[in-house]
XYZ file of C-alpha atoms in Angstrom:
399
model
C -16.686 151.049 -131.132
C -15.431 150.582 -134.776
C -14.665 154.429 -134.989
C -12.812 154.226 -131.642
C -10.728 151.115 -132.637
C -9.617 152.918 -135.807
C -8.537 155.970 -133.930
C -6.562 153.820 -131.399
C -4.695 151.553 -133.609
C -1.859 153.034 -135.725
C -1.787 152.540 -139.335
C 0.582 150.037 -141.162
C 2.928 152.549 -142.290
C 3.305 154.192 -138.799
C 3.997 150.792 -137.305
C 6.783 150.012 -139.797
C 8.231 153.498 -139.203
C 8.284 152.884 -135.262
C 9.689 149.368 -135.759
C 12.628 150.748 -137.834
C 13.433 153.626 -135.575
C 13.557 151.169 -132.506
C 15.703 148.789 -134.456
C 18.320 151.267 -135.254
C 18.349 152.559 -131.779
C 18.878 149.267 -130.420
C 21.627 148.234 -132.820
C 23.485 151.719 -131.816
C 23.298 150.794 -128.218
C 24.601 147.356 -128.862
C 27.382 148.549 -130.959
C 28.304 151.145 -128.208
C 28.200 148.468 -125.359
C 29.942 145.710 -127.220
C 32.802 147.346 -129.034
C 35.278 144.664 -129.997
C 38.324 146.744 -129.829
C 37.603 147.969 -126.442
C 37.159 144.560 -125.092
C 40.325 143.272 -126.684
C 42.272 145.929 -125.137
C 40.860 145.398 -121.571
C 41.764 141.829 -121.788
C 45.211 142.548 -122.828
C 45.708 144.904 -119.987
C 44.634 142.317 -117.432
C 46.633 139.527 -118.880
C 49.882 141.510 -118.748
C 49.095 142.829 -115.380
C 48.770 139.241 -114.151
C 51.913 138.033 -115.869
C 54.045 141.057 -114.439
C 52.625 140.293 -110.892
C 53.483 136.553 -111.146
C 57.046 137.345 -112.277
C 57.617 139.744 -109.728
C 56.396 137.329 -107.005
C 58.566 134.393 -108.376
C 61.671 136.617 -108.524
C 61.211 137.698 -105.014
C 60.424 134.221 -103.719
C 63.575 132.910 -105.586
C 65.635 135.711 -104.132
C 64.495 135.036 -100.661
C 65.211 131.330 -100.869
C 68.283 131.053 -103.076
C 69.854 134.293 -102.435
C 73.817 134.200 -101.936
C 73.627 137.026 -99.398
C 71.395 134.950 -96.913
C 73.201 131.996 -95.019
C 71.844 128.425 -95.033
C 70.133 127.741 -91.599
C 72.481 125.867 -89.123
C 75.620 127.154 -91.129
C 78.450 128.065 -88.527
C 79.425 131.082 -90.746
C 75.864 132.656 -90.380
C 77.049 135.545 -88.049
C 79.939 136.541 -90.241
C 78.242 136.327 -93.762
C 75.203 138.373 -92.326
C 77.449 141.113 -90.931
C 79.781 141.370 -94.028
C 77.307 141.257 -96.853
C 74.166 143.629 -97.115
C 70.614 142.120 -97.537
C 68.760 142.674 -100.662
C 65.554 144.565 -100.598
C 62.070 143.479 -102.015
C 61.927 146.530 -104.420
C 65.154 145.926 -106.242
C 66.126 142.239 -107.194
C 69.709 141.822 -108.634
C 69.953 140.029 -111.861
C 73.508 138.885 -111.192
C 76.077 138.093 -108.416
C 77.826 141.590 -107.264
C 81.551 141.520 -108.277
C 82.741 142.320 -104.910
C 81.414 139.038 -103.308
C 84.253 136.551 -102.486
C 84.048 133.410 -104.521
C 84.055 131.266 -101.224
C 82.358 132.223 -97.924
C 84.597 133.573 -95.275
C 85.787 131.268 -92.401
C 84.972 131.915 -88.983
C 87.584 134.149 -87.166
C 88.088 136.324 -90.525
C 88.521 140.024 -90.749
C 84.942 140.328 -91.830
C 83.319 138.945 -88.584
C 81.279 141.698 -86.824
C 81.756 142.586 -83.232
C 78.193 141.615 -82.469
C 75.150 140.582 -84.042
C 72.864 142.473 -81.833
C 73.285 145.117 -79.309
C 71.558 143.081 -76.590
C 73.313 139.814 -77.388
C 77.252 139.511 -76.603
C 79.083 138.227 -79.402
C 81.840 135.529 -79.516
C 85.386 136.733 -80.707
C 87.191 135.075 -83.456
C 89.519 133.123 -80.827
C 86.218 131.841 -79.145
C 84.982 130.401 -82.493
C 86.706 127.116 -83.272
C 86.671 126.117 -86.931
C 84.996 122.899 -88.118
C 88.320 121.565 -89.069
C 89.624 121.973 -85.590
C 86.622 120.321 -84.080
C 87.047 117.359 -86.311
C 90.668 116.817 -85.914
C 91.240 117.676 -82.399
C 92.123 114.733 -79.922
C 93.238 114.506 -76.432
C 97.041 114.563 -76.231
C 97.311 112.575 -73.184
C 95.117 110.082 -71.518
C 95.382 110.013 -67.566
C 95.988 106.639 -66.207
C 95.679 105.284 -62.739
C 98.622 104.637 -60.686
C 99.749 101.135 -60.683
C 98.533 98.706 -58.061
C 101.277 97.951 -55.435
C 102.986 94.525 -55.907
C 102.180 91.773 -53.502
C 104.425 88.726 -53.535
C 103.524 85.229 -52.916
C 104.929 84.537 -49.418
C 103.679 82.339 -46.657
C 104.197 84.099 -43.344
C 105.546 81.881 -40.274
C 103.458 81.262 -37.162
C 99.965 79.979 -36.490
C 96.657 81.590 -37.661
C 93.005 80.859 -37.342
C 91.213 79.025 -40.193
C 87.494 78.779 -41.085
C 86.844 76.267 -38.265
C 88.568 78.338 -35.537
C 91.573 76.222 -35.350
C 95.006 77.848 -35.009
C 97.292 76.254 -37.672
C 100.226 77.059 -39.855
C 100.467 77.413 -43.508
C 101.519 73.752 -43.838
C 97.877 72.923 -42.911
C 96.893 73.564 -46.503
C 99.002 70.689 -47.858
C 96.993 68.135 -45.707
C 93.497 69.358 -46.974
C 91.354 69.306 -49.948
C 90.143 72.001 -52.500
C 87.105 72.775 -50.005
C 89.463 74.173 -47.468
C 91.133 76.442 -50.009
C 87.854 78.039 -51.061
C 86.858 78.470 -47.375
C 90.009 80.170 -46.205
C 92.038 82.032 -49.100
C 91.012 85.547 -49.091
C 88.595 84.993 -46.090
C 90.398 84.194 -43.008
C 93.468 85.200 -41.200
C 95.072 81.905 -42.263
C 94.150 82.545 -45.866
C 95.505 86.254 -45.811
C 98.728 85.189 -44.261
C 99.417 82.274 -46.525
C 99.579 83.927 -50.063
C 102.001 81.265 -51.473
C 99.586 78.511 -50.519
C 96.687 80.473 -51.733
C 98.327 81.735 -54.942
C 95.544 80.127 -57.042
C 92.887 82.355 -55.311
C 94.560 85.867 -55.207
C 96.553 88.195 -57.318
C 99.912 87.852 -55.704
C 103.079 88.024 -57.797
C 105.655 85.028 -57.600
C 109.027 86.160 -56.378
C 110.718 84.570 -59.338
C 108.758 87.055 -61.593
C 109.899 90.670 -62.368
C 108.503 93.087 -60.042
C 106.804 95.084 -63.033
C 105.316 91.959 -64.365
C 101.754 90.934 -63.190
C 100.833 87.157 -63.506
C 99.333 86.477 -66.727
C 96.776 83.993 -65.683
C 95.599 82.443 -62.495
C 96.797 78.738 -62.525
C 93.834 76.275 -61.952
C 93.216 74.650 -58.682
C 94.127 71.254 -60.080
C 97.898 72.368 -60.571
C 98.175 72.868 -56.764
C 95.831 69.963 -55.469
C 96.107 67.115 -58.106
C 93.089 64.748 -58.077
C 93.727 61.092 -57.925
C 93.957 59.635 -61.384
C 91.647 56.740 -62.224
C 94.414 54.136 -61.995
C 95.110 55.167 -58.293
C 93.279 53.423 -55.616
C 92.134 55.286 -52.549
C 93.467 54.214 -49.226
C 91.295 51.922 -47.356
C 92.513 53.327 -43.979
C 93.350 56.903 -42.888
C 94.824 58.160 -39.666
C 94.294 61.693 -38.513
C 96.158 63.196 -35.805
C 94.506 65.531 -33.148
C 94.482 69.212 -34.139
C 93.919 70.383 -30.579
C 93.793 68.651 -26.998
C 93.544 70.082 -23.639
C 92.985 69.173 -20.070
C 90.329 71.110 -18.170
C 90.328 71.560 -14.343
C 87.300 71.981 -12.140
C 89.057 73.528 -9.246
C 90.802 76.070 -11.495
C 87.893 77.004 -13.851
C 89.769 79.787 -15.739
C 93.091 77.890 -16.112
C 94.311 76.865 -19.482
C 96.082 73.686 -19.687
C 96.211 73.280 -23.504
C 99.948 73.277 -23.909
C 100.837 70.465 -21.394
C 102.483 67.242 -22.534
C 100.144 64.889 -20.961
C 96.314 64.576 -20.615
C 94.865 64.038 -17.232
C 91.427 62.370 -16.133
C 90.167 62.193 -12.803
C 86.633 62.266 -10.900
C 85.370 64.405 -8.247
C 87.223 64.832 -4.797
C 86.103 62.770 -1.759
C 84.159 64.406 1.137
C 87.564 64.896 2.908
C 88.922 66.874 -0.017
C 91.844 64.631 -0.502
C 91.729 65.122 -4.491
C 92.329 68.192 -6.421
C 89.035 68.148 -8.178
C 87.654 66.617 -11.504
C 89.672 66.705 -14.574
C 88.220 66.159 -17.947
C 89.928 65.821 -21.508
C 88.796 67.518 -24.811
C 90.084 66.336 -28.190
C 89.399 67.789 -31.653
C 90.147 66.265 -35.125
C 89.973 67.770 -38.644
C 87.984 65.551 -40.929
C 88.830 67.319 -44.277
C 90.736 64.266 -45.409
C 87.810 62.024 -44.617
C 85.753 61.106 -47.604
C 82.215 61.252 -46.352
C 81.004 59.900 -49.615
C 82.530 56.397 -48.916
C 81.092 54.024 -46.365
C 82.970 53.728 -43.069
C 83.568 50.643 -41.706
C 84.965 51.863 -38.434
C 86.305 54.993 -36.784
C 88.263 54.444 -33.568
C 89.863 56.830 -31.011
C 93.329 55.772 -30.143
C 95.075 56.967 -27.006
C 98.526 56.107 -25.489
C 98.453 55.483 -21.835
C 100.990 56.741 -19.347
C 99.676 55.192 -16.130
C 97.533 52.430 -14.962
C 93.941 52.908 -14.203
C 90.823 50.852 -13.571
C 88.675 52.793 -15.989
C 89.841 54.824 -18.949
C 86.770 56.971 -18.963
C 83.478 57.564 -21.144
C 83.378 59.576 -24.442
C 80.727 61.869 -25.636
C 80.586 64.279 -28.753
C 80.525 67.912 -27.720
C 77.656 70.251 -28.642
C 80.166 72.681 -30.327
C 83.354 71.919 -32.089
C 84.579 75.589 -31.759
C 87.310 75.947 -29.158
C 90.947 76.863 -29.113
C 93.757 74.778 -27.374
C 95.512 77.890 -25.985
C 92.358 79.506 -24.670
C 90.066 76.688 -23.387
C 89.350 76.423 -19.810
C 86.573 74.644 -17.709
C 84.330 77.717 -17.718
C 84.596 78.028 -21.621
C 84.716 74.208 -22.541
C 81.780 73.098 -24.569
C 79.589 70.464 -22.818
C 78.913 66.898 -23.905
C 75.844 65.784 -25.885
C 74.704 63.640 -22.891
C 74.927 60.495 -24.746
C 77.908 58.161 -24.099
C 79.203 56.805 -27.664
C 82.014 54.719 -26.312
C 84.668 54.419 -23.397
C 87.740 52.659 -22.284
C 88.066 49.892 -19.725
C 91.111 48.965 -17.631
C 94.166 50.876 -18.655
C 97.998 49.620 -18.563
C 100.702 51.953 -18.852
C 102.705 52.109 -22.301
C 99.990 50.579 -24.512
C 97.548 51.918 -27.182
C 93.921 51.787 -26.415
C 91.099 52.073 -28.862
C 87.469 53.088 -28.521
C 84.766 52.993 -31.496
C 83.525 56.533 -32.228
C 81.861 55.668 -35.552
C 78.573 57.057 -34.027
C 80.236 60.596 -33.692
C 80.990 61.003 -37.514
C 78.515 63.158 -39.407
C 78.013 63.410 -43.200
C 79.557 66.699 -44.442
C 81.013 67.950 -41.063
C 84.753 68.986 -41.266
C 85.575 68.499 -37.688
C 85.069 66.210 -34.754
C 85.268 67.306 -31.128
C 84.964 64.966 -28.115
C 85.065 65.124 -24.333
C 86.120 62.345 -22.221
C 84.504 62.131 -18.826
C 86.023 60.227 -15.768
C 84.309 56.650 -14.778
C 85.708 56.766 -11.296
C 87.829 58.843 -8.970
C 90.961 57.238 -9.968
C 93.510 59.352 -11.923
C 94.358 58.388 -15.626
C 97.066 59.893 -17.844
C 97.501 59.897 -21.732
C 100.029 61.276 -24.167
C 98.802 64.715 -25.744
C 99.415 65.723 -29.272
C 102.623 67.701 -28.078
C 104.089 64.017 -27.793
C 104.813 62.080 -30.874
C 102.455 59.488 -29.630
C 99.499 61.808 -29.241
C 95.801 60.963 -29.952
C 94.819 59.583 -33.184
C 91.596 59.025 -35.156
C 91.773 55.818 -37.527
C 89.027 55.510 -39.996
C 88.620 52.363 -41.985
C 86.602 52.173 -45.200
C 84.743 49.296 -46.818
């Protein structure tokens, strides 16, 4: 065993020789692999290549974003500039502006504008491209105006016209009523349309005294036409209103109109022998616009002037409708009474005024009062109509 061990193990000198040879070989390999000059050269090449690449990329990006050959997006001269100046390529970056480039961009419509930008898209000619200065300063030279409205003069037409209550009255009727009737009729009824002078506060008519080309500067107030009572004035304690319509209706002639007669006839039904002409009734209507319904009424009486003696002057009822016309009313179209007698006349003597209390017939807020007089017997009675100066009256007394 000892002989074998000595044969296998090298001697000390041999081991030292091996270690020396191995170390030199290792050193040569390390020197060959880690040569300082070769490593520095490679690092330099990489750095220079990187810098060159970054410089080229920066110049290309700057050229694409700031190049004077490329127009700013949205600029109206884009078509002209793109057609008149060449686009730079990525392989050659100019270091300065070309000397042939104009100092200012060409304006639209110049000689450098191309005929078209693309073969598939039609181009706009120079005359079709308005300049920005033209767009900014252009204004319409003339403004169309509507033709002037025709001039309507303030004139009251003569004659009689229907008001809101159905009465046929003239333009003078406005001077006997209050503001409420102006608002109901002006520009709304045939009376209001015909009486432009009376309704001048409610329409756009031109006074005759004004020049035809001038329009009224302002609409006068209602108070200038219908003055209200001053605090110092005391309202009247009694007012008398004349009948605005009256008529006699005849049973034997149911379609006859007797509204324009100068007298009013009242008579009962005929006897069995037919000696009488038939029944005659009387219709009366009064305009209550002058009546102040806010005041307390002490009495309201109907006054008739008699033309003939008779035993009984008739019974009075309020009609169910106040809308009827004097020149059209007949027995067939006359409104019936309410069926409740509110007053009546006793024995009548010719040439005297007779009164009957009709206060129960007044209604708060009503603008008219319509009455029908029925005969109390077969005897004839006659009264003066409104066509006479002593026609029917309604007298209202306030507390």
